[in-house]
Amino acid sequence: MRILFIGDIIGRPGREVVSAELPALRRDLKLDFVIANGENAAGGFGITRTIANDFFSLGIDVITTGNHWADQKEILSFIKDEDRILRPRNYPHGTPGKGAGLFESREGLRVLVVNVMGRTFMDPLDDPFAAVEAELIACPLGEAADAVVIDMHAEATSEKMAMGHFCDGRASLVVGTHSHVPTADAQIFPGGTAYQTDAGGCCDYDSVIGMEKFEPVQRFTKKISSSRFSPANGPATLCGVFVETNAKGFASRIEPVRIGGRLKQSVPES
Ligand SMILES: [Fe+2]
Ligand SMILES: [Fe+2]
């Protein structure tokens, strides 16, 4: 299978680069399945029904999220009936929505997608490792799923990397989100699981992690907050990872994707 995972889409610049570039990527890379993290899609905070529908019509099959999943309160009215949007699996019991789902690709292949959140320098949620373990046992790669993708939404590199190794040999791809900057460690672990610590954000990189830079710099230097954070408005870079899997569901190839905007470009060959 050919899978594209797109990192946190941040505000209008992020949405625009995804809608401009995804159709050609789908065609050129012959993508079977597309997952995108949408937690910052609406003005940097959360996601709306309209934006989610736009993503689905672009060919995004599943939307993952993270700590900002419920920043737009309207999501509480539709996440229960929308299996294609995931929120972190390790939120308290009873939280609306789901943290994992088994989806079908256009070719009829089964893709398990799990979204969890780290606990280091973040809210103290349930154990993300136990949450992933439960999903991997319930839906094993090569048996109940043809591909398994884990979005580990976390602050700490160490926690994301530990999750990658924890899943090695049991997932097709473990990819980090939340830090909004792509890391240069795309690799396939010894057991066959593709890994990258952070997919990177889809945002204008003349910014502080996608946000207009004046306010964050002011808060760091003067400890005064004078306005809300808002997404930086220059041309954005689409950031993600492209993975090809073999018949057993293990990764045979991983390539970082960076298209548009200021970052050094990285476009996988088809
Ligand atoms: Fe984010
Ligand atoms: Fe986040």
CSV table of C-alpha atoms and ligand atoms in Angstrom, one decimal:
chain,number,residue,atom,x,y,z
A,1,MET,CA,0.0,0.0,0.0
A,2,ARG,CA,1.0,3.6,-0.5
A,3,ILE,CA,0.1,5.8,2.4
A,4,LEU,CA,0.6,9.5,3.0
A,5,PHE,CA,0.5,10.9,6.5
A,6,ILE,CA,0.2,14.7,6.6
A,7,GLY,CA,1.2,16.6,9.8
A,8,ASP,CA,-0.8,19.2,11.7
A,9,ILE,CA,-2.6,21.4,9.2
A,10,ILE,CA,-2.4,24.9,10.7
A,11,GLY,CA,-5.0,27.5,9.8
A,12,ARG,CA,-5.8,28.8,6.3
A,13,PRO,CA,-2.2,28.7,4.9
A,14,GLY,CA,-2.0,25.0,5.9
A,15,ARG,CA,-5.4,24.2,4.4
A,16,GLU,CA,-4.4,26.1,1.2
A,17,VAL,CA,-1.2,24.2,0.6
A,18,VAL,CA,-2.9,20.9,1.3
A,19,SER,CA,-5.7,21.6,-1.2
A,20,ALA,CA,-3.2,22.9,-3.8
A,21,GLU,CA,-0.8,19.9,-3.5
A,22,LEU,CA,-2.7,16.9,-2.4
A,23,PRO,CA,-4.5,16.1,-5.7
A,24,ALA,CA,-1.1,15.9,-7.6
A,25,LEU,CA,0.4,13.8,-4.8
A,26,ARG,CA,-2.5,11.4,-4.8
A,27,ARG,CA,-2.1,11.0,-8.6
A,28,ASP,CA,1.7,10.9,-8.8
A,29,LEU,CA,2.4,8.7,-5.8
A,30,LYS,CA,-0.7,6.5,-6.5
A,31,LEU,CA,-1.8,6.9,-2.9
A,32,ASP,CA,-4.1,4.3,-1.5
A,33,PHE,CA,-4.8,6.0,1.8
A,34,VAL,CA,-4.3,9.5,3.2
A,35,ILE,CA,-4.3,10.5,6.9
A,36,ALA,CA,-3.9,14.1,8.1
A,37,ASN,CA,-3.7,15.6,11.6
A,38,GLY,CA,-6.4,18.4,11.7
A,39,GLU,CA,-6.2,19.6,15.3
A,40,ASN,CA,-5.0,23.1,14.2
A,41,ALA,CA,-7.0,23.5,11.0
A,42,ALA,CA,-9.5,26.1,12.2
A,43,GLY,CA,-7.6,29.3,12.8
A,44,GLY,CA,-4.9,27.3,14.6
A,45,PHE,CA,-7.3,25.8,17.1
A,46,GLY,CA,-9.5,22.7,16.5
A,47,ILE,CA,-11.5,21.8,13.5
A,48,THR,CA,-15.0,22.5,12.2
A,49,ARG,CA,-17.5,20.4,10.3
A,50,THR,CA,-17.0,22.5,7.1
A,51,ILE,CA,-13.2,22.1,7.2
A,52,ALA,CA,-13.4,18.4,7.9
A,53,ASN,CA,-15.8,18.0,4.9
A,54,ASP,CA,-13.3,19.9,2.7
A,55,PHE,CA,-10.5,17.5,3.8
A,56,PHE,CA,-12.6,14.5,3.0
A,57,SER,CA,-13.5,15.8,-0.4
A,58,LEU,CA,-9.8,16.4,-1.1
A,59,GLY,CA,-9.2,12.7,-0.6
A,60,ILE,CA,-8.1,12.7,3.1
A,61,ASP,CA,-9.5,9.4,4.4
A,62,VAL,CA,-9.0,9.9,8.2
A,63,ILE,CA,-8.4,13.0,10.3
A,64,THR,CA,-6.4,12.6,13.5
A,65,THR,CA,-6.1,15.2,16.2
A,66,GLY,CA,-4.5,15.9,19.6
A,67,ASN,CA,-4.7,18.2,22.5
A,68,HIS,CA,-6.6,20.8,20.5
A,69,TRP,CA,-9.2,18.4,19.2
A,70,ALA,CA,-12.1,20.1,21.0
A,71,ASP,CA,-11.0,23.7,20.8
A,72,GLN,CA,-13.9,24.3,18.4
A,73,LYS,CA,-16.9,23.2,20.5
A,74,GLU,CA,-19.0,22.3,17.5
A,75,ILE,CA,-17.0,19.1,17.2
A,76,LEU,CA,-18.8,17.8,20.2
A,77,SER,CA,-22.0,17.8,18.2
A,78,PHE,CA,-20.6,15.7,15.3
A,79,ILE,CA,-17.7,13.6,16.4
A,80,LYS,CA,-20.0,10.9,17.8
A,81,ASP,CA,-21.4,10.3,14.3
A,82,GLU,CA,-18.1,10.8,12.3
A,83,ASP,CA,-15.9,7.8,12.6
A,84,ARG,CA,-13.3,9.3,10.2
A,85,ILE,CA,-12.3,11.9,12.8
A,86,LEU,CA,-10.2,10.5,15.7
A,87,ARG,CA,-9.3,12.2,19.0
A,88,PRO,CA,-6.6,10.8,21.3
A,89,ARG,CA,-7.5,7.3,22.4
A,90,ASN,CA,-6.2,7.8,26.0
A,91,TYR,CA,-8.6,10.6,27.0
A,92,PRO,CA,-10.9,9.8,30.0
A,93,HIS,CA,-13.5,7.1,29.6
A,94,GLY,CA,-16.7,8.7,28.4
A,95,THR,CA,-15.0,11.4,26.3
A,96,PRO,CA,-17.0,11.8,23.0
A,97,GLY,CA,-15.5,10.3,19.9
A,98,LYS,CA,-13.1,7.4,19.3
A,99,GLY,CA,-9.3,7.1,19.3
A,100,ALA,CA,-9.0,4.3,16.8
A,101,GLY,CA,-10.7,2.9,13.8
A,102,LEU,CA,-10.4,0.2,11.2
A,103,PHE,CA,-10.9,1.8,7.8
A,104,GLU,CA,-11.1,0.5,4.2
A,105,SER,CA,-9.0,1.9,1.4
A,106,ARG,CA,-10.3,2.5,-2.1
A,107,GLU,CA,-8.9,-0.9,-3.0
A,108,GLY,CA,-10.7,-2.6,-0.1
A,109,LEU,CA,-7.6,-3.0,2.1
A,110,ARG,CA,-8.0,-2.6,5.9
A,111,VAL,CA,-6.1,0.2,7.7
A,112,LEU,CA,-6.1,0.5,11.4
A,113,VAL,CA,-5.4,4.1,12.5
A,114,VAL,CA,-4.7,4.8,16.2
A,115,ASN,CA,-4.4,8.4,17.7
A,116,VAL,CA,-2.8,8.7,21.1
A,117,MET,CA,-1.3,11.6,23.1
A,118,GLY,CA,1.9,11.6,25.1
A,119,ARG,CA,2.0,12.6,28.8
A,120,THR,CA,5.5,14.1,29.0
A,121,PHE,CA,5.1,18.0,29.3
A,122,MET,CA,1.4,17.5,28.4
A,123,ASP,CA,-1.9,16.8,30.2
A,124,PRO,CA,-1.8,13.7,32.5
A,125,LEU,CA,-4.0,11.4,30.4
A,126,ASP,CA,-4.2,7.6,30.6
A,127,ASP,CA,-1.1,5.5,29.5
A,128,PRO,CA,-0.7,5.9,25.7
A,129,PHE,CA,1.4,2.7,25.5
A,130,ALA,CA,-1.4,0.6,27.2
A,131,ALA,CA,-3.9,2.3,24.8
A,132,VAL,CA,-1.9,1.3,21.7
A,133,GLU,CA,-1.2,-2.2,23.1
A,134,ALA,CA,-5.0,-2.8,23.4
A,135,GLU,CA,-5.6,-1.7,19.8
A,136,LEU,CA,-2.7,-3.8,18.4
A,137,ILE,CA,-3.9,-6.9,20.3
A,138,ALA,CA,-7.5,-6.4,19.1
A,139,CYS,CA,-6.5,-5.8,15.5
A,140,PRO,CA,-3.2,-7.4,14.6
A,141,LEU,CA,-1.2,-6.3,11.6
A,142,GLY,CA,-1.2,-9.0,8.9
A,143,GLU,CA,-4.3,-10.6,10.4
A,144,ALA,CA,-7.1,-8.1,11.0
A,145,ALA,CA,-5.4,-5.2,9.4
A,146,ASP,CA,-3.4,-4.8,6.1
A,147,ALA,CA,-1.7,-1.7,7.5
A,148,VAL,CA,-1.5,-0.1,10.9
A,149,VAL,CA,-0.7,3.6,11.4
A,150,ILE,CA,-0.1,5.3,14.8
A,151,ASP,CA,-0.3,9.1,15.3
A,152,MET,CA,1.7,9.7,18.5
A,153,HIS,CA,0.8,13.3,19.4
A,154,ALA,CA,3.4,14.3,21.9
A,155,GLU,CA,5.8,16.9,23.0
A,156,ALA,CA,8.8,14.8,24.0
A,157,THR,CA,11.0,13.3,21.3
A,158,SER,CA,11.9,10.5,23.7
A,159,GLU,CA,8.3,9.5,24.3
A,160,LYS,CA,7.5,9.4,20.6
A,161,MET,CA,10.6,7.4,19.8
A,162,ALA,CA,9.8,4.9,22.6
A,163,MET,CA,6.4,4.5,21.1
A,164,GLY,CA,8.0,3.8,17.7
A,165,HIS,CA,10.1,1.0,19.2
A,166,PHE,CA,7.2,-0.3,21.3
A,167,CYS,CA,5.3,-0.9,18.1
A,168,ASP,CA,8.2,-2.1,16.0
A,169,GLY,CA,7.1,-5.2,14.1
A,170,ARG,CA,3.4,-4.6,14.9
A,171,ALA,CA,2.7,-1.4,13.0
A,172,SER,CA,3.4,-0.1,9.4
A,173,LEU,CA,4.1,3.5,10.6
A,174,VAL,CA,4.5,5.3,13.8
A,175,VAL,CA,4.7,9.0,13.3
A,176,GLY,CA,4.8,11.9,15.7
A,177,THR,CA,2.7,15.1,15.5
A,178,HIS,CA,2.3,18.2,17.7
A,179,SER,CA,5.7,19.8,17.5
A,180,HIS,CA,4.9,21.2,14.1
A,181,VAL,CA,8.5,20.9,12.8
A,182,PRO,CA,9.6,17.9,10.6
A,183,THR,CA,12.4,15.8,12.0
A,184,ALA,CA,15.2,14.3,9.9
A,185,ASP,CA,15.0,10.8,11.3
A,186,ALA,CA,12.7,9.0,8.8
A,187,GLN,CA,13.7,5.3,9.0
A,188,ILE,CA,12.5,1.7,9.0
A,189,PHE,CA,13.1,0.0,12.4
A,190,PRO,CA,14.5,-3.6,12.4
A,191,GLY,CA,11.1,-5.1,12.9
A,192,GLY,CA,9.7,-3.4,9.8
A,193,THR,CA,7.9,-0.3,11.3
A,194,ALA,CA,8.5,3.0,9.6
A,195,TYR,CA,9.1,5.9,11.9
A,196,GLN,CA,9.6,9.7,12.0
A,197,THR,CA,9.6,11.6,15.3
A,198,ASP,CA,7.5,14.4,13.9
A,199,ALA,CA,5.8,14.7,10.5
A,200,GLY,CA,6.0,18.5,10.7
A,201,GLY,CA,3.2,21.1,10.5
A,202,CYS,CA,1.6,22.3,7.3
A,203,CYS,CA,2.2,26.0,7.9
A,204,ASP,CA,4.1,29.1,7.1
A,205,TYR,CA,7.6,28.4,8.6
A,206,ASP,CA,8.4,32.2,9.0
A,207,SER,CA,6.7,31.7,12.4
A,208,VAL,CA,6.9,30.1,15.8
A,209,ILE,CA,5.6,26.6,15.2
A,210,GLY,CA,3.1,28.0,12.7
A,211,MET,CA,1.9,31.0,14.7
A,212,GLU,CA,2.6,34.6,13.8
A,213,LYS,CA,5.9,35.2,15.4
A,214,PHE,CA,5.5,38.6,17.2
A,215,GLU,CA,3.2,37.4,20.0
A,216,PRO,CA,5.2,34.2,21.0
A,217,VAL,CA,8.5,36.2,20.9
A,218,GLN,CA,6.9,38.9,23.1
A,219,ARG,CA,5.6,36.3,25.6
A,220,PHE,CA,9.1,34.6,25.8
A,221,THR,CA,11.0,37.9,26.2
A,222,LYS,CA,8.7,40.1,28.2
A,223,LYS,CA,6.3,37.6,29.9
A,224,ILE,CA,3.4,39.7,28.7
A,225,SER,CA,0.6,38.4,26.5
A,226,SER,CA,-0.9,41.1,24.4
A,227,SER,CA,-3.0,39.2,21.9
A,228,ARG,CA,-4.1,35.8,20.9
A,229,PHE,CA,-2.0,33.5,18.8
A,230,SER,CA,-2.9,33.4,15.2
A,231,PRO,CA,-1.5,31.4,12.3
A,232,ALA,CA,1.3,33.1,10.3
A,233,ASN,CA,-0.1,34.0,6.9
A,234,GLY,CA,2.7,33.5,4.4
A,235,PRO,CA,3.0,30.6,2.0
A,236,ALA,CA,2.9,27.3,3.8
A,237,THR,CA,4.9,24.0,3.4
A,238,LEU,CA,3.0,20.8,3.2
A,239,CYS,CA,4.9,18.4,5.6
A,240,GLY,CA,4.3,14.7,6.0
A,241,VAL,CA,5.7,11.2,5.4
A,242,PHE,CA,5.1,8.8,2.6
A,243,VAL,CA,5.2,5.1,3.3
A,244,GLU,CA,5.0,2.1,1.1
A,245,THR,CA,4.1,-1.3,2.7
A,246,ASN,CA,4.6,-4.9,1.6
A,247,ALA,CA,2.2,-7.8,1.6
A,248,LYS,CA,2.7,-8.4,5.3
A,249,GLY,CA,2.0,-4.7,6.1
A,250,PHE,CA,5.6,-3.8,7.0
A,251,ALA,CA,7.2,-0.7,5.6
A,252,SER,CA,9.4,-1.2,2.5
A,253,ARG,CA,10.0,2.6,2.0
A,254,ILE,CA,9.6,5.8,4.0
A,255,GLU,CA,10.2,9.3,2.5
A,256,PRO,CA,9.7,12.7,4.1
A,257,VAL,CA,7.5,15.0,2.2
A,258,ARG,CA,8.0,18.8,2.2
A,259,ILE,CA,6.3,20.8,-0.6
A,260,GLY,CA,5.8,24.6,-1.0
A,261,GLY,CA,6.8,27.5,1.3
A,262,ARG,CA,10.2,28.1,2.7
A,263,LEU,CA,11.6,24.7,3.7
A,264,LYS,CA,14.0,22.7,1.6
A,265,GLN,CA,11.7,20.7,-0.7
A,266,SER,CA,11.4,16.9,-0.5
A,267,VAL,CA,9.2,15.2,-3.1
A,268,PRO,CA,9.2,11.4,-3.2
A,269,GLU,CA,9.8,9.9,-6.6
A,270,SER,CA,6.8,8.0,-7.8
B,1,FE,FE,-0.7,20.8,16.5
B,2,FE,FE,-1.0,19.4,19.6
